[in-house]
XYZ file of C-alpha atoms in Angstrom:
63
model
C 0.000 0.000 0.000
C 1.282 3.523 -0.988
C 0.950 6.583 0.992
C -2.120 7.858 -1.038
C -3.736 4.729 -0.400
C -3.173 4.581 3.283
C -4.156 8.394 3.568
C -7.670 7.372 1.968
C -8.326 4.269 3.807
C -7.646 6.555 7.156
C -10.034 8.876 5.588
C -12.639 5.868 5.318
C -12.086 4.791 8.645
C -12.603 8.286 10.164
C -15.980 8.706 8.598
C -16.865 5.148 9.333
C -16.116 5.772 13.349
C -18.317 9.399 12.793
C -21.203 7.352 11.710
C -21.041 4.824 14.368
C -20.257 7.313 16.933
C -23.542 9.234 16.001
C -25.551 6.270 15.747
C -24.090 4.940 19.238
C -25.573 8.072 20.484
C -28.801 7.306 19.282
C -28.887 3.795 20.750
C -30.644 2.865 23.690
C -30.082 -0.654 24.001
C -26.880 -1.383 26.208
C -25.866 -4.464 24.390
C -25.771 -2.308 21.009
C -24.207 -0.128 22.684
C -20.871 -2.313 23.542
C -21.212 -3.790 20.319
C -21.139 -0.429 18.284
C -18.108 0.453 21.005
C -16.169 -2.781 19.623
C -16.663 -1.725 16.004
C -15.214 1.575 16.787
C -12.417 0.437 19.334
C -11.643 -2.059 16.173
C -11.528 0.650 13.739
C -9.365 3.206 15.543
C -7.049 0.269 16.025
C -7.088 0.017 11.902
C -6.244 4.176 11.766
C -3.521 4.164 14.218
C -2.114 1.392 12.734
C -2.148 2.709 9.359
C -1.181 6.243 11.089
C 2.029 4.807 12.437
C 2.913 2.840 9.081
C 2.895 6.585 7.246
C 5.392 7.946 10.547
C 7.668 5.487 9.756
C 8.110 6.306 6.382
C 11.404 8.659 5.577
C 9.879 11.489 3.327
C 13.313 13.109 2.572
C 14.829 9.579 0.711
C 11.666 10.297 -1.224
C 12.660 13.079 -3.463
């Protein structure tokens, strides 16, 4: 995966994790609740993951 590619999935992710968030709040229902926190403990696990693979990368060998 290139950096362009990793910057969009991250993008994905973060808008996925906005809609659950939103629709956690909506949720009344304890075991959805824990469920929708899983989903979105998951995919902040996928950013930061993806985050830290773009630190690693030397930009100034690049050019």
């Amino acid at each position: 995966m290139n950096c362009w590619e990793a910057a969009s999935k991250m993008f994905s992710i973060s808008e996925r994790i906005k809609e659950l968030a939103i629709k956690k709040g909506r949720v009344s229902n304890p075991n959805e609740s824990k469920k929708l926190d899983n989903q979105i403990d998951d995919l902040d696990r996928k950013f930061l993951l993806l985050k830290h693979s773009l630190e690693a990368i030397n930009y100034s060998e690049l050019r």
